[in-house]
Amino acid sequence: MTFYTESAAQTIELGKKIGSFLRPGDIIALQGTLAAGKTTLTKGIAAALNIDEDITSPTFTLVSVYEGRMPLYHMDVYRLEGGDDFLDLGAEEMLYGDGLCVIEWSEKIMSELPAHTIVIGLSAENEKRTVTIENWKYGDFAL
Ligand SMILES: Nc1ncnc2c1ncn2[C@@H]1O[C@H](COP(=O)(O)OP(=O)(O)OP(=O)(O)O)[C@@H](O)[C@H]1O
Ligand SMILES: [Mg+2]
């Protein structure tokens, strides 16, 4: 499925829509360059989980945990070398836990993610974002 957004607010709306379907154990692998909109999309997903805290890229902390209708494990693996670093972080407990994992810069650690992982790619051109969702299992929806 492919969506096009024209503002950060629209990307947040798309995140809310996506988040409304998600269930414990789901994993979202976000891909896309600097400022592509990965954190912006995550803000919408978090809102759909009834999390009202401000969501920021956990670039230095690597993972932030938020409590909503299920836990949100928001990871940013930009600073990791690869899969082994990710596992050393204790990733498996989150990946196979009772919450939702959203992973920014997931390109780096795809080999460690299970087959049911939903992959969302973002690409930017000015204010426009092309958002491609792969391996989605909840049926088609419109923005
Ligand atoms: N259509 C759009 N969707 C999302 N963000 C947009 C859009 N248009 C402009 N922006 C701006 O682009 C930036 C996206 O930043 P964001 O932090 O979400 O990116 P990111 O992919 O998480 O980056 P990083 O790799 O640094 O973590 C924000 O400043 C946002 O306001
Ligand atoms: Mg980010």
Coordinates of N, CA and C and ligand atoms in Angstrom, one line a residue:
M1 N 0.9 -1.2 0.0 CA 0.0 0.0 0.0 C 0.9 1.2 0.0
T2 N 0.5 2.2 -0.8 CA 1.3 3.4 -0.8 C 0.4 4.7 -0.5
F3 N 0.9 5.5 0.3 CA 0.2 6.8 0.6 C 1.1 8.0 0.3
Y4 N 0.5 9.1 0.1 CA 1.2 10.3 -0.2 C 0.7 11.4 0.8
T5 N 1.6 12.0 1.5 CA 1.2 13.1 2.4 C 1.9 14.4 2.0
E6 N 1.3 15.5 2.4 CA 1.8 16.8 2.0 C 2.2 17.7 3.1
S7 N 2.1 17.2 4.4 CA 2.5 18.0 5.5 C 2.8 17.0 6.7
A8 N 3.5 17.5 7.7 CA 3.7 16.7 8.9 C 2.4 16.2 9.5
A9 N 1.5 17.2 9.5 CA 0.2 16.9 10.1 C -0.5 15.7 9.4
Q10 N -0.4 15.6 8.1 CA -1.0 14.5 7.4 C -0.3 13.2 7.7
T11 N 1.0 13.3 7.8 CA 1.8 12.1 8.2 C 1.4 11.6 9.6
I12 N 1.1 12.5 10.5 CA 0.7 12.1 11.8 C -0.7 11.4 11.7
E13 N -1.6 12.0 10.9 CA -2.9 11.3 10.6 C -2.7 9.9 10.1
L14 N -1.8 9.8 9.2 CA -1.6 8.4 8.6 C -1.1 7.5 9.7
G15 N -0.2 8.0 10.6 CA 0.3 7.2 11.7 C -0.8 6.8 12.7
K16 N -1.8 7.7 12.9 CA -2.9 7.4 13.7 C -3.8 6.3 13.1
K17 N -3.9 6.3 11.8 CA -4.7 5.3 11.1 C -4.0 4.0 11.2
I18 N -2.7 3.9 11.0 CA -2.0 2.7 11.0 C -2.0 2.2 12.5
G19 N -1.8 3.1 13.4 CA -1.8 2.7 14.8 C -3.1 2.1 15.3
S20 N -4.2 2.5 14.7 CA -5.5 2.0 15.2 C -5.7 0.5 14.9
F21 N -4.9 0.0 14.0 CA -5.1 -1.4 13.7 C -4.1 -2.3 14.5
L22 N -3.1 -1.7 15.0 CA -2.0 -2.5 15.5 C -2.3 -3.2 16.8
R23 N -1.6 -4.4 17.0 CA -1.9 -5.2 18.2 C -0.6 -5.6 18.9
P24 N -0.6 -6.1 20.1 CA 0.6 -6.5 20.8 C 1.4 -7.5 20.0
G25 N 2.7 -7.4 20.0 CA 3.5 -8.3 19.3 C 3.9 -7.8 17.9
D26 N 3.1 -6.7 17.4 CA 3.4 -6.2 16.1 C 4.8 -5.5 16.1
I27 N 5.4 -5.5 14.9 CA 6.7 -4.8 14.8 C 6.6 -3.9 13.5
I28 N 7.0 -2.7 13.7 CA 7.0 -1.8 12.5 C 8.5 -1.4 12.3
A29 N 9.0 -1.8 11.1 CA 10.4 -1.4 10.7 C 10.3 -0.2 9.8
L30 N 10.8 1.0 10.4 CA 10.7 2.2 9.6 C 12.0 2.4 8.8
Q31 N 11.9 2.8 7.6 CA 13.1 3.0 6.7 C 13.0 4.3 6.0
G32 N 14.1 4.9 5.8 CA 14.1 6.3 5.1 C 15.1 7.1 5.8
T33 N 15.6 8.1 5.0 CA 16.8 8.9 5.4 C 16.4 9.9 6.5
L34 N 17.4 10.7 6.8 CA 17.3 11.8 7.8 C 16.1 12.7 7.5
A35 N 15.2 12.9 8.4 CA 14.1 13.8 8.3 C 13.0 13.3 7.3
A36 N 13.1 12.0 7.0 CA 12.1 11.4 6.1 C 10.7 11.5 6.7
G37 N 10.6 11.5 8.0 CA 9.3 11.5 8.7 C 9.1 10.3 9.6
K38 N 10.1 9.6 9.9 CA 9.9 8.4 10.8 C 9.4 8.7 12.1
T39 N 10.0 9.7 12.8 CA 9.5 10.1 14.1 C 8.1 10.7 14.0
T40 N 7.9 11.5 13.0 CA 6.5 12.1 12.8 C 5.4 11.0 12.6
L41 N 5.7 10.0 11.9 CA 4.8 8.9 11.7 C 4.5 8.2 13.1
T42 N 5.6 8.0 13.8 CA 5.6 7.4 15.1 C 4.7 8.2 16.1
K43 N 4.7 9.5 16.0 CA 3.9 10.4 16.8 C 2.4 10.0 16.6
G44 N 2.0 9.8 15.4 CA 0.6 9.4 15.1 C 0.3 8.0 15.6
I45 N 1.2 7.1 15.4 CA 1.0 5.7 16.0 C 0.9 5.8 17.5
A46 N 1.7 6.6 18.1 CA 1.6 6.7 19.6 C 0.3 7.3 20.0
A47 N -0.2 8.2 19.3 CA -1.5 8.9 19.6 C -2.6 7.8 19.5
A48 N -2.5 6.9 18.6 CA -3.5 5.9 18.4 C -3.5 4.9 19.6
L49 N -2.3 4.8 20.3 CA -2.2 4.0 21.4 C -2.6 4.7 22.7
N50 N -3.1 5.9 22.6 CA -3.5 6.7 23.7 C -2.3 7.1 24.6
I51 N -1.2 7.4 23.9 CA 0.0 7.9 24.6 C 0.0 9.4 24.4
D52 N 0.0 10.2 25.4 CA 0.0 11.6 25.2 C 1.3 12.3 25.4
E53 N 2.3 11.5 25.8 CA 3.7 12.1 25.9 C 4.2 12.5 24.6
D54 N 5.1 13.5 24.6 CA 5.8 13.9 23.3 C 6.8 12.8 22.9
I55 N 6.7 12.5 21.6 CA 7.6 11.4 21.1 C 8.8 12.1 20.4
T56 N 10.0 11.7 20.7 CA 11.2 12.3 20.1 C 12.0 11.1 19.6
S57 N 12.9 11.3 18.6 CA 13.8 10.2 18.2 C 14.7 9.8 19.3
P58 N 14.7 8.5 19.7 CA 15.6 8.1 20.7 C 17.0 7.8 20.2
T59 N 17.6 8.8 19.5 CA 18.8 8.6 18.8 C 20.0 8.2 19.7
F60 N 20.0 8.9 20.9 CA 21.1 8.6 21.9 C 20.7 7.6 22.9
T61 N 19.4 7.6 23.3 CA 19.0 6.6 24.3 C 18.7 5.2 23.7
L62 N 18.6 5.2 22.4 CA 18.3 3.9 21.6 C 16.9 3.4 21.7
V63 N 16.4 3.4 22.9 CA 15.0 3.0 23.1 C 14.2 3.8 24.1
S64 N 13.0 4.1 23.8 CA 12.1 4.8 24.8 C 10.9 3.9 24.9
V65 N 10.5 3.7 26.1 CA 9.3 2.9 26.4 C 8.1 3.8 26.8
Y66 N 7.0 3.7 26.2 CA 5.8 4.5 26.5 C 4.7 3.6 26.9
E67 N 3.9 4.0 27.9 CA 2.7 3.1 28.3 C 1.5 3.7 27.6
G68 N 0.8 2.9 26.8 CA -0.5 3.2 26.3 C -1.4 2.0 26.4
R69 N -2.3 1.9 25.4 CA -3.2 0.7 25.5 C -2.4 -0.6 25.3
M70 N -1.1 -0.5 24.9 CA -0.1 -1.5 25.0 C 1.2 -0.7 25.1
P71 N 2.3 -1.4 25.6 CA 3.6 -0.7 25.6 C 4.1 -0.3 24.2
L72 N 4.7 0.8 24.0 CA 5.3 1.2 22.8 C 6.8 1.2 23.0
Y73 N 7.5 0.3 22.3 CA 9.0 0.3 22.4 C 9.5 1.0 21.1
H74 N 9.9 2.3 21.3 CA 10.3 3.1 20.2 C 11.8 3.1 20.1
M75 N 12.4 2.5 19.1 CA 13.8 2.3 19.0 C 14.4 3.1 17.8
D76 N 15.6 3.6 18.0 CA 16.3 4.2 16.9 C 17.7 3.6 16.8
V77 N 17.9 2.8 15.8 CA 19.2 2.0 15.7 C 20.2 2.7 14.8
Y78 N 20.1 4.0 14.6 CA 21.0 4.7 13.7 C 22.4 4.5 14.2
R79 N 22.7 4.6 15.5 CA 24.0 4.5 16.0 C 24.6 3.1 16.2
L80 N 23.8 2.1 15.9 CA 24.3 0.7 16.0 C 25.0 0.3 14.8
E81 N 26.0 -0.7 15.0 CA 26.8 -1.2 13.9 C 25.9 -2.2 13.1
G82 N 25.1 -3.0 13.8 CA 24.4 -4.0 13.1 C 23.6 -4.9 14.1
G83 N 23.3 -6.1 13.6 CA 22.4 -7.0 14.3 C 22.9 -7.4 15.7
D84 N 24.2 -7.6 15.9 CA 24.7 -8.0 17.2 C 24.5 -7.0 18.2
D85 N 24.8 -5.7 17.9 CA 24.6 -4.6 18.8 C 23.1 -4.5 19.2
F86 N 22.3 -4.8 18.3 CA 20.8 -4.7 18.5 C 20.4 -5.8 19.5
L87 N 21.0 -7.0 19.4 CA 20.6 -8.1 20.3 C 21.2 -7.8 21.7
D88 N 22.4 -7.2 21.7 CA 23.1 -6.8 23.0 C 22.2 -5.8 23.8
L89 N 21.4 -5.0 23.0 CA 20.5 -4.0 23.6 C 19.4 -4.7 24.4
G90 N 19.2 -6.0 24.2 CA 18.0 -6.6 24.8 C 16.8 -6.6 23.9
A91 N 17.1 -6.5 22.6 CA 16.0 -6.3 21.7 C 15.0 -7.4 21.7
E92 N 15.4 -8.7 21.9 CA 14.5 -9.8 21.8 C 13.4 -9.7 22.7
E93 N 13.7 -9.3 23.9 CA 12.6 -9.1 24.9 C 11.5 -8.2 24.4
M94 N 11.9 -7.2 23.7 CA 10.9 -6.2 23.2 C 10.2 -6.8 21.9
L95 N 11.0 -7.4 21.0 CA 10.5 -8.0 19.8 C 9.5 -9.1 20.0
Y96 N 9.7 -9.9 21.1 CA 8.9 -11.0 21.3 C 8.1 -10.8 22.6
G97 N 7.8 -9.5 22.9 CA 7.1 -9.1 24.1 C 5.6 -8.8 23.8
D98 N 5.1 -8.1 24.7 CA 3.6 -7.8 24.7 C 3.2 -6.4 24.3
G99 N 4.2 -5.8 23.5 CA 3.9 -4.5 23.1 C 4.1 -4.3 21.6
L100 N 4.2 -3.0 21.2 CA 4.4 -2.7 19.8 C 5.9 -2.2 19.7
C101 N 6.6 -2.7 18.7 CA 8.0 -2.2 18.5 C 7.9 -1.3 17.2
V102 N 8.4 -0.1 17.3 CA 8.6 0.8 16.2 C 10.1 1.1 16.1
I103 N 10.7 0.7 15.0 CA 12.2 0.8 14.9 C 12.6 1.8 13.8
E104 N 13.2 2.9 14.1 CA 13.8 3.8 13.1 C 15.1 3.3 12.7
W105 N 15.5 3.6 11.4 CA 16.7 3.1 10.8 C 16.8 1.6 10.8
S106 N 15.7 0.9 10.6 CA 15.7 -0.5 10.7 C 16.5 -1.2 9.6
E107 N 16.8 -0.5 8.6 CA 17.7 -1.1 7.5 C 18.9 -1.8 8.1
K108 N 19.4 -1.2 9.2 CA 20.6 -1.8 9.8 C 20.5 -3.1 10.4
I109 N 19.2 -3.5 10.8 CA 19.1 -4.7 11.7 C 18.0 -5.6 11.1
M110 N 17.7 -5.5 9.8 CA 16.5 -6.3 9.3 C 16.7 -7.8 9.5
S111 N 18.0 -8.2 9.5 CA 18.2 -9.6 9.6 C 17.8 -10.2 10.9
E112 N 17.6 -9.3 11.9 CA 17.2 -9.8 13.3 C 15.7 -9.8 13.5
L113 N 14.9 -9.3 12.5 CA 13.5 -9.1 12.7 C 12.7 -10.3 12.1
P114 N 11.6 -10.7 12.8 CA 10.8 -11.8 12.4 C 10.1 -11.5 11.1
A115 N 9.6 -12.6 10.5 CA 9.0 -12.5 9.1 C 7.7 -11.7 9.1
H116 N 7.0 -11.6 10.3 CA 5.8 -10.8 10.3 C 6.0 -9.3 10.4
T117 N 7.2 -8.9 10.5 CA 7.5 -7.4 10.6 C 6.8 -6.6 9.5
I118 N 6.2 -5.6 9.8 CA 5.6 -4.6 8.8 C 6.6 -3.6 8.5
V119 N 6.9 -3.5 7.2 CA 8.0 -2.6 6.8 C 7.4 -1.3 6.2
I120 N 7.7 -0.1 6.7 CA 7.2 1.1 6.2 C 8.4 2.0 5.8
G121 N 8.4 2.3 4.5 CA 9.4 3.1 3.9 C 8.9 4.5 3.7
L122 N 9.7 5.5 4.0 CA 9.3 6.9 3.7 C 10.4 7.6 2.8
S123 N 9.9 8.3 1.8 CA 10.9 9.1 1.0 C 10.3 10.5 0.9
A124 N 11.2 11.4 0.9 CA 10.8 12.9 0.9 C 11.2 13.6 -0.3
E125 N 10.3 14.5 -0.7 CA 10.6 15.5 -1.7 C 9.9 16.8 -1.3
N126 N 10.6 17.8 -0.9 CA 10.1 19.0 -0.3 C 9.1 18.6 0.8
E127 N 7.9 19.0 0.8 CA 7.0 18.7 1.9 C 6.3 17.4 1.7
K128 N 6.5 16.8 0.5 CA 5.8 15.6 0.2 C 6.5 14.3 0.7
R129 N 5.7 13.4 1.2 CA 6.3 12.1 1.6 C 5.5 11.0 0.9
T130 N 6.3 10.0 0.4 CA 5.7 8.8 -0.1 C 5.9 7.7 0.9
V131 N 4.8 7.2 1.4 CA 4.9 6.2 2.5 C 4.4 4.8 2.0
T132 N 5.3 3.9 1.9 CA 5.0 2.6 1.4 C 4.9 1.5 2.5
I133 N 3.8 0.8 2.6 CA 3.6 -0.2 3.7 C 3.7 -1.5 3.1
E134 N 4.6 -2.4 3.6 CA 4.7 -3.7 3.1 C 4.5 -4.7 4.2
N135 N 4.0 -5.9 3.8 CA 3.7 -7.0 4.8 C 2.6 -6.6 5.8
W136 N 1.7 -5.8 5.3 CA 0.5 -5.4 6.1 C -0.5 -6.5 6.2
K137 N -1.1 -6.7 7.3 CA -2.0 -7.9 7.4 C -3.4 -7.5 7.8
Y138 N -3.7 -6.2 7.9 CA -5.0 -5.8 8.5 C -6.0 -5.3 7.4
G139 N -5.7 -5.5 6.2 CA -6.6 -5.1 5.1 C -6.4 -3.7 4.7
D140 N -7.0 -3.4 3.5 CA -6.8 -2.1 2.9 C -7.5 -1.0 3.7
F141 N -7.0 0.2 3.7 CA -7.7 1.3 4.3 C -7.3 2.6 3.6
A142 N -8.1 3.6 3.7 CA -7.8 4.8 3.1 C -7.5 5.9 4.1
L143 N -6.8 6.9 3.7 CA -6.4 7.9 4.7 C -7.5 8.9 4.8
Ligands
LIG1 N1 4.7 15.4 4.7 C1 5.6 15.4 5.8 N2 5.6 14.3 6.6 C2 6.4 14.3 7.6 N3 7.3 15.3 8.0 C3 7.3 16.4 7.2 C4 6.4 16.5 6.1 N4 6.7 17.7 5.5 C5 7.6 18.2 6.2 N5 8.0 17.5 7.3 C6 9.1 17.8 8.2 O1 10.1 16.9 8.1 C7 10.7 16.6 9.3 C8 10.6 15.1 9.6 O2 11.3 14.8 10.8 P1 11.3 13.5 11.6 O3 11.9 13.7 12.9 O4 9.9 12.9 11.6 O5 12.2 12.6 10.6 P2 13.0 11.2 11.0 O6 12.8 10.4 9.7 O7 12.5 10.7 12.2 O8 14.5 11.8 11.1 P3 15.7 11.1 11.9 O9 16.4 10.1 11.0 O10 16.6 12.3 12.1 O11 15.2 10.5 13.2 C9 10.0 17.4 10.4 O12 10.6 18.6 10.6 C10 8.6 17.7 9.7 O13 8.0 18.8 10.2
MG2 MG 13.5 10.2 13.9

